[in-house]
Amino acid sequence: MAGTGVATPHPVLDKPLIRFGKRILERTAPGTAPGEYRILGIHPLTPHIGAEITGVDLSQPIGADLADELRQALLEWKVIFFRDQRDFGPEDHAALAGLWGEPEANPFFPTGDRAGVSRLAKDAMAVGTENIWHSDHSFMAAPALGSVLRAVEIPASGGDTLWADMGAAYDNLPDAMKQRIEGLTAEHDWVPTWGATMAQDQIAALRQTMPAVEHPVVVRHPVTGRRLLYVNEPFTTRIVGLDEEEGRELLHELVLQARIPEYQVRFRWQPDSVAIWDNIAVQHYAINDYYPQRRVMERIAIAGVPLS
Ligand code: SIN
């Protein structure tokens, strides 16, 4: 769309969500140089988020140099993908996740037959509900640092996953919005989603160990320090300290930022594909367009740290 030369703001297009034109899309945190890779082949899917990685068989023991490159690639690309990992077994899955930390089970997912592995099997009988932009476990005091997801069974078409760069989402906010949200915190809670079909006494029992928690609206990445917009549609329930209407309007505008296509990468799965994502730097959305075909994934989430 060419510029129109209109001097007065457009009544709708000056809203931050639908601003058109150039976007700020930085791959690395300010002051951080891109990584150097001697072992890994890096094949970017967009200039700033998502890269396919070649040159590694994840079923083999991971030495210190390879581990360093994998950690660097994840910091830089925020979600990294591997194909044709045919011999990648449960122990390899756990070992790979272990490069970043301890496994963390989602308290609401059915657990597979191995500790820490959540098996996400969807078909005509069990429809997926991960088709909403979210950050895993943000309802926990120390949300998951990341996840390692392995494709077991993939529909002939459909079932892609999207990830959105929440550093880009923050960077592109207008300065007035950045100032407005500076220092604000938001409440995150599992009850409106996972609790929606539970009886009150079950919710009350789970509440004992999982109270609603608060995180800054803008967090700093635990490793790079990059500023990231950290609110998401299913789990962020309110902005603390604002009146209800103002808070709702602000939260609505902020959670919609993940939907902007320039911030996103989309991955077409094949059986034996593996993805690792930085769960603080990105949100994700599992597209639910394959019903009633079957889609089976196995996931290990990695325990996190309190955010600031
Ligand atoms: C998830 O939300 O962790 C699942 C992602 C997927 O199945 O693609």
Short mmCIF file of C-alpha atoms and ligand atoms in Angstrom, two decimals:
data_model
loop_
_atom_site.label_atom_id
_atom_site.label_comp_id
_atom_site.label_asym_id
_atom_site.label_seq_id
_atom_site.Cartn_x
_atom_site.Cartn_y
_atom_site.Cartn_z
CA MET A 1 0.00 0.00 0.00
CA ALA A 2 1.52 3.32 -1.03
CA GLY A 3 1.51 6.28 1.36
CA THR A 4 -1.52 8.51 0.93
CA GLY A 5 -0.02 11.74 2.18
CA VAL A 6 -2.92 12.12 4.61
CA ALA A 7 -1.73 14.36 7.43
CA THR A 8 -4.35 13.54 10.09
CA PRO A 9 -4.27 10.12 11.82
CA HIS A 10 -6.58 7.51 10.36
CA PRO A 11 -9.31 6.70 12.91
CA VAL A 12 -8.56 2.97 12.86
CA LEU A 13 -5.14 2.43 11.29
CA ASP A 14 -3.29 4.41 13.97
CA LYS A 15 -4.14 1.67 16.47
CA PRO A 16 -0.94 -0.25 17.33
CA LEU A 17 -2.25 -3.67 16.27
CA ILE A 18 -3.00 -2.75 12.70
CA ARG A 19 -0.26 -0.23 12.01
CA PHE A 20 1.17 -0.98 8.56
CA GLY A 21 4.66 -0.47 7.18
CA LYS A 22 8.09 -1.38 8.46
CA ARG A 23 8.53 -3.50 11.59
CA ILE A 24 11.52 -3.79 13.91
CA LEU A 25 12.65 -7.42 13.66
CA GLU A 26 15.86 -7.99 15.64
CA ARG A 27 17.20 -11.52 15.84
CA THR A 28 19.46 -10.95 18.83
CA ALA A 29 19.23 -8.95 22.02
CA PRO A 30 20.71 -5.42 21.89
CA GLY A 31 24.50 -5.58 22.10
CA THR A 32 24.60 -9.33 21.41
CA ALA A 33 26.50 -10.64 18.39
CA PRO A 34 25.08 -13.46 16.25
CA GLY A 35 26.48 -16.88 17.14
CA GLU A 36 29.30 -18.67 15.34
CA TYR A 37 28.58 -22.29 14.52
CA ARG A 38 31.20 -24.90 13.66
CA ILE A 39 29.02 -27.99 14.05
CA LEU A 40 25.47 -26.90 13.28
CA GLY A 41 24.09 -25.91 9.90
CA ILE A 42 21.63 -23.02 10.39
CA HIS A 43 18.85 -22.53 7.84
CA PRO A 44 16.66 -19.54 8.78
CA LEU A 45 12.92 -19.76 8.16
CA THR A 46 12.52 -16.01 8.74
CA PRO A 47 15.22 -13.35 9.35
CA HIS A 48 14.61 -13.23 13.11
CA ILE A 49 12.68 -16.27 14.41
CA GLY A 50 12.96 -19.96 13.59
CA ALA A 51 15.78 -21.92 11.96
CA GLU A 52 16.06 -25.48 10.75
CA ILE A 53 19.21 -27.10 12.04
CA THR A 54 21.24 -29.67 10.13
CA GLY A 55 24.42 -31.55 10.95
CA VAL A 56 23.23 -33.16 14.15
CA ASP A 57 21.87 -36.59 15.04
CA LEU A 58 20.00 -36.05 18.29
CA SER A 59 20.10 -39.78 19.09
CA GLN A 60 23.85 -39.56 19.65
CA PRO A 61 25.49 -38.35 22.87
CA ILE A 62 25.71 -34.55 22.93
CA GLY A 63 29.21 -33.30 23.76
CA ALA A 64 30.03 -29.96 25.37
CA ASP A 65 30.75 -28.10 22.10
CA LEU A 66 27.52 -29.26 20.50
CA ALA A 67 25.57 -28.44 23.65
CA ASP A 68 27.00 -24.88 23.60
CA GLU A 69 26.02 -24.43 19.94
CA LEU A 70 22.49 -25.74 20.54
CA ARG A 71 22.01 -23.34 23.47
CA GLN A 72 23.40 -20.47 21.41
CA ALA A 73 21.17 -21.31 18.43
CA LEU A 74 18.08 -21.37 20.65
CA LEU A 75 18.92 -17.99 22.19
CA GLU A 76 19.45 -16.52 18.74
CA TRP A 77 16.56 -18.10 16.80
CA LYS A 78 14.10 -18.71 19.70
CA VAL A 79 12.74 -21.85 18.08
CA ILE A 80 14.90 -24.43 16.31
CA PHE A 81 13.82 -27.40 14.22
CA PHE A 82 15.38 -30.74 13.34
CA ARG A 83 14.12 -33.20 10.73
CA ASP A 84 14.41 -36.94 10.24
CA GLN A 85 15.43 -37.74 13.82
CA ARG A 86 14.35 -41.36 13.31
CA ASP A 87 16.36 -42.87 16.15
CA PHE A 88 15.46 -40.14 18.66
CA GLY A 89 14.13 -42.11 21.65
CA PRO A 90 12.73 -41.17 25.07
CA GLU A 91 16.18 -41.09 26.72
CA ASP A 92 17.48 -38.83 23.94
CA HIS A 93 14.43 -36.61 24.40
CA ALA A 94 15.15 -36.28 28.12
CA ALA A 95 18.88 -35.74 27.52
CA LEU A 96 18.19 -32.99 24.98
CA ALA A 97 15.76 -31.17 27.29
CA GLY A 98 18.30 -31.62 30.07
CA LEU A 99 20.74 -29.30 28.27
CA TRP A 100 18.52 -26.46 29.52
CA GLY A 101 17.22 -27.77 32.84
CA GLU A 102 15.00 -30.18 34.69
CA PRO A 103 11.82 -31.61 33.08
CA GLU A 104 8.56 -30.08 34.25
CA ALA A 105 5.26 -31.91 33.81
CA ASN A 106 2.17 -29.94 32.86
CA PRO A 107 -0.20 -30.74 35.73
CA PHE A 108 -3.16 -30.90 33.29
CA PHE A 109 -1.69 -33.05 30.52
CA PRO A 110 -1.97 -36.83 30.55
CA THR A 111 1.50 -38.11 31.33
CA GLY A 112 2.96 -40.78 29.09
CA ASP A 113 4.69 -43.85 30.35
CA ARG A 114 7.95 -41.96 30.98
CA ALA A 115 8.62 -39.30 33.59
CA GLY A 116 8.39 -35.78 32.25
CA VAL A 117 6.99 -36.74 28.83
CA SER A 118 3.52 -35.42 28.01
CA ARG A 119 1.88 -37.31 25.17
CA LEU A 120 -0.46 -35.05 23.19
CA ALA A 121 -2.64 -37.32 21.08
CA LYS A 122 -5.43 -35.64 19.10
CA ASP A 123 -8.02 -37.13 16.77
CA ALA A 124 -11.78 -37.21 16.23
CA MET A 125 -12.25 -38.20 19.89
CA ALA A 126 -9.75 -35.84 21.52
CA VAL A 127 -9.75 -32.47 19.84
CA GLY A 128 -6.72 -30.23 20.42
CA THR A 129 -7.12 -27.08 22.49
CA GLU A 130 -3.67 -25.56 21.97
CA ASN A 131 -4.94 -23.39 19.09
CA ILE A 132 -4.67 -20.16 21.04
CA TRP A 133 -1.55 -18.01 21.39
CA HIS A 134 0.06 -18.96 24.68
CA SER A 135 3.20 -19.37 26.70
CA ASP A 136 3.40 -22.75 28.43
CA HIS A 137 2.87 -22.77 32.18
CA SER A 138 2.74 -18.98 32.58
CA PHE A 139 0.29 -19.71 35.42
CA MET A 140 3.25 -21.01 37.45
CA ALA A 141 5.47 -18.86 39.67
CA ALA A 142 8.49 -20.02 37.64
CA PRO A 143 7.13 -20.63 34.11
CA ALA A 144 8.77 -23.21 31.85
CA LEU A 145 11.99 -22.02 30.19
CA GLY A 146 11.29 -24.00 27.07
CA SER A 147 9.92 -27.16 25.56
CA VAL A 148 11.18 -29.98 23.35
CA LEU A 149 8.43 -31.34 21.09
CA ARG A 150 8.74 -34.49 18.99
CA ALA A 151 6.33 -35.38 16.17
CA VAL A 152 5.22 -39.00 16.43
CA GLU A 153 2.25 -39.11 14.05
CA ILE A 154 1.39 -36.25 11.70
CA PRO A 155 -1.75 -35.81 9.56
CA ALA A 156 -1.33 -35.92 5.78
CA SER A 157 -2.14 -32.22 5.72
CA GLY A 158 -2.54 -29.61 8.43
CA GLY A 159 -1.39 -29.64 12.05
CA ASP A 160 1.34 -27.00 11.66
CA THR A 161 2.53 -24.99 14.66
CA LEU A 162 3.18 -21.24 14.77
CA TRP A 163 5.55 -19.38 17.11
CA ALA A 164 5.60 -15.60 17.69
CA ASP A 165 8.63 -13.54 18.75
CA MET A 166 7.59 -11.60 21.85
CA GLY A 167 10.75 -9.47 21.68
CA ALA A 168 9.50 -8.17 18.34
CA ALA A 169 6.04 -7.73 19.85
CA TYR A 170 7.58 -5.48 22.54
CA ASP A 171 9.99 -3.64 20.23
CA ASN A 172 7.18 -2.59 17.89
CA LEU A 173 4.90 -1.15 20.55
CA PRO A 174 4.56 2.63 20.27
CA ASP A 175 6.68 4.52 22.81
CA ALA A 176 3.55 5.73 24.61
CA MET A 177 2.45 2.12 25.11
CA LYS A 178 5.91 1.10 26.32
CA GLN A 179 5.78 3.89 28.91
CA ARG A 180 2.24 2.93 29.92
CA ILE A 181 3.11 -0.70 30.64
CA GLU A 182 6.52 -0.03 32.22
CA GLY A 183 6.49 -1.46 35.75
CA LEU A 184 3.02 -3.04 35.44
CA THR A 185 2.42 -6.62 36.52
CA ALA A 186 -0.29 -9.03 35.39
CA GLU A 187 -2.03 -11.95 37.01
CA HIS A 188 -1.79 -15.40 35.38
CA ASP A 189 -4.19 -18.16 36.33
CA TRP A 190 -5.04 -21.66 35.08
CA VAL A 191 -8.64 -21.63 36.34
CA PRO A 192 -10.42 -19.92 33.39
CA THR A 193 -8.98 -22.51 30.96
CA TRP A 194 -7.99 -25.76 32.64
CA GLY A 195 -10.51 -25.22 35.43
CA ALA A 196 -13.43 -24.52 33.07
CA THR A 197 -14.71 -28.08 33.18
CA MET A 198 -13.74 -28.84 36.80
CA ALA A 199 -16.00 -28.99 39.83
CA GLN A 200 -15.50 -26.23 42.42
CA ASP A 201 -14.07 -28.60 45.02
CA GLN A 202 -11.49 -29.87 42.53
CA ILE A 203 -10.48 -26.30 41.71
CA ALA A 204 -10.25 -25.48 45.40
CA ALA A 205 -8.02 -28.51 46.02
CA LEU A 206 -5.67 -27.66 43.14
CA ARG A 207 -5.58 -24.02 44.20
CA GLN A 208 -3.72 -25.10 47.35
CA THR A 209 -0.60 -25.79 45.30
CA MET A 210 -1.33 -23.60 42.27
CA PRO A 211 -2.53 -20.14 43.31
CA ALA A 212 -2.83 -17.35 40.73
CA VAL A 213 0.60 -15.74 40.20
CA GLU A 214 1.91 -12.39 38.99
CA HIS A 215 4.61 -11.62 36.43
CA PRO A 216 5.78 -8.30 34.97
CA VAL A 217 3.93 -7.35 31.77
CA VAL A 218 7.36 -6.80 30.23
CA VAL A 219 9.94 -9.32 31.44
CA ARG A 220 13.66 -9.50 30.83
CA HIS A 221 14.87 -12.69 29.22
CA PRO A 222 16.64 -14.72 31.96
CA VAL A 223 19.79 -15.15 29.84
CA THR A 224 19.98 -12.31 27.29
CA GLY A 225 18.15 -9.63 29.28
CA ARG A 226 16.08 -8.77 26.19
CA ARG A 227 12.74 -7.14 26.93
CA LEU A 228 9.77 -9.33 26.07
CA LEU A 229 6.03 -8.76 26.15
CA TYR A 230 4.80 -11.42 28.58
CA VAL A 231 1.00 -11.63 28.56
CA ASN A 232 -0.99 -14.31 26.76
CA GLU A 233 -4.63 -14.94 25.91
CA PRO A 234 -5.57 -18.04 27.91
CA PHE A 235 -3.63 -17.52 31.12
CA THR A 236 -3.22 -13.77 31.73
CA THR A 237 -6.37 -12.79 33.57
CA ARG A 238 -5.88 -9.14 34.56
CA ILE A 239 -3.45 -6.26 34.81
CA VAL A 240 -2.78 -5.61 38.48
CA GLY A 241 -3.71 -2.20 39.85
CA LEU A 242 -5.84 -0.97 36.92
CA ASP A 243 -9.58 -0.60 37.08
CA GLU A 244 -11.43 -3.43 35.40
CA GLU A 245 -12.39 -1.73 32.16
CA GLU A 246 -9.04 -0.02 31.57
CA GLY A 247 -7.21 -3.24 32.44
CA ARG A 248 -9.34 -5.33 30.13
CA GLU A 249 -8.87 -2.96 27.21
CA LEU A 250 -5.11 -2.81 27.73
CA LEU A 251 -4.77 -6.58 28.12
CA HIS A 252 -6.83 -7.15 24.99
CA GLU A 253 -4.58 -4.90 22.95
CA LEU A 254 -1.42 -6.50 24.33
CA VAL A 255 -2.39 -10.15 23.86
CA LEU A 256 -3.35 -9.46 20.24
CA GLN A 257 0.26 -8.52 19.39
CA ALA A 258 1.23 -12.20 19.03
CA ARG A 259 -1.13 -12.43 16.05
CA ILE A 260 0.94 -10.09 13.85
CA PRO A 261 2.36 -12.24 11.03
CA GLU A 262 5.77 -10.55 10.80
CA TYR A 263 6.55 -11.73 14.33
CA GLN A 264 5.79 -15.35 13.48
CA VAL A 265 7.27 -18.49 12.02
CA ARG A 266 5.23 -21.49 10.89
CA PHE A 267 6.52 -25.06 10.85
CA ARG A 268 5.21 -27.93 8.76
CA TRP A 269 5.81 -31.09 10.78
CA GLN A 270 6.88 -34.48 9.49
CA PRO A 271 7.13 -37.63 11.59
CA ASP A 272 10.46 -37.52 13.49
CA SER A 273 10.69 -33.73 13.39
CA VAL A 274 11.79 -32.18 16.68
CA ALA A 275 11.32 -28.56 17.77
CA ILE A 276 12.82 -26.76 20.74
CA TRP A 277 11.46 -23.37 21.76
CA ASP A 278 12.38 -20.68 24.22
CA ASN A 279 9.10 -20.38 26.08
CA ILE A 280 9.87 -16.94 27.55
CA ALA A 281 10.92 -15.39 24.22
CA VAL A 282 8.02 -16.79 22.15
CA GLN A 283 4.39 -17.78 22.29
CA HIS A 284 3.01 -20.62 20.20
CA TYR A 285 -0.21 -21.77 18.56
CA ALA A 286 -0.93 -25.34 17.41
CA ILE A 287 -3.19 -25.12 14.36
CA ASN A 288 -6.27 -27.28 14.74
CA ASP A 289 -7.22 -27.86 11.10
CA TYR A 290 -6.68 -31.61 10.74
CA TYR A 291 -9.74 -32.99 12.55
CA PRO A 292 -10.64 -35.90 12.40
CA GLN A 293 -7.14 -36.99 11.32
CA ARG A 294 -4.77 -38.07 14.06
CA ARG A 295 -1.82 -36.05 15.37
CA VAL A 296 0.45 -37.34 18.13
CA MET A 297 3.24 -35.33 19.72
CA GLU A 298 5.46 -35.87 22.75
CA ARG A 299 6.60 -32.91 24.77
CA ILE A 300 9.03 -32.30 27.60
CA ALA A 301 8.77 -28.86 29.18
CA ILE A 302 11.85 -27.48 30.95
CA ALA A 303 11.48 -26.04 34.44
CA GLY A 304 12.00 -22.30 34.64
CA VAL A 305 12.94 -19.51 37.04
CA PRO A 306 10.88 -16.62 38.46
CA LEU A 307 10.73 -13.78 35.92
CA SER A 308 11.65 -10.17 36.50
C1 SIN B 1 1.75 -27.06 22.89
O1 SIN B 1 0.96 -26.13 22.99
O2 SIN B 1 2.70 -27.20 23.65
C2 SIN B 1 1.57 -28.06 21.77
C3 SIN B 1 2.17 -27.60 20.49
C4 SIN B 1 1.85 -28.50 19.33
O3 SIN B 1 1.26 -29.56 19.55
O4 SIN B 1 2.20 -28.16 18.20
#
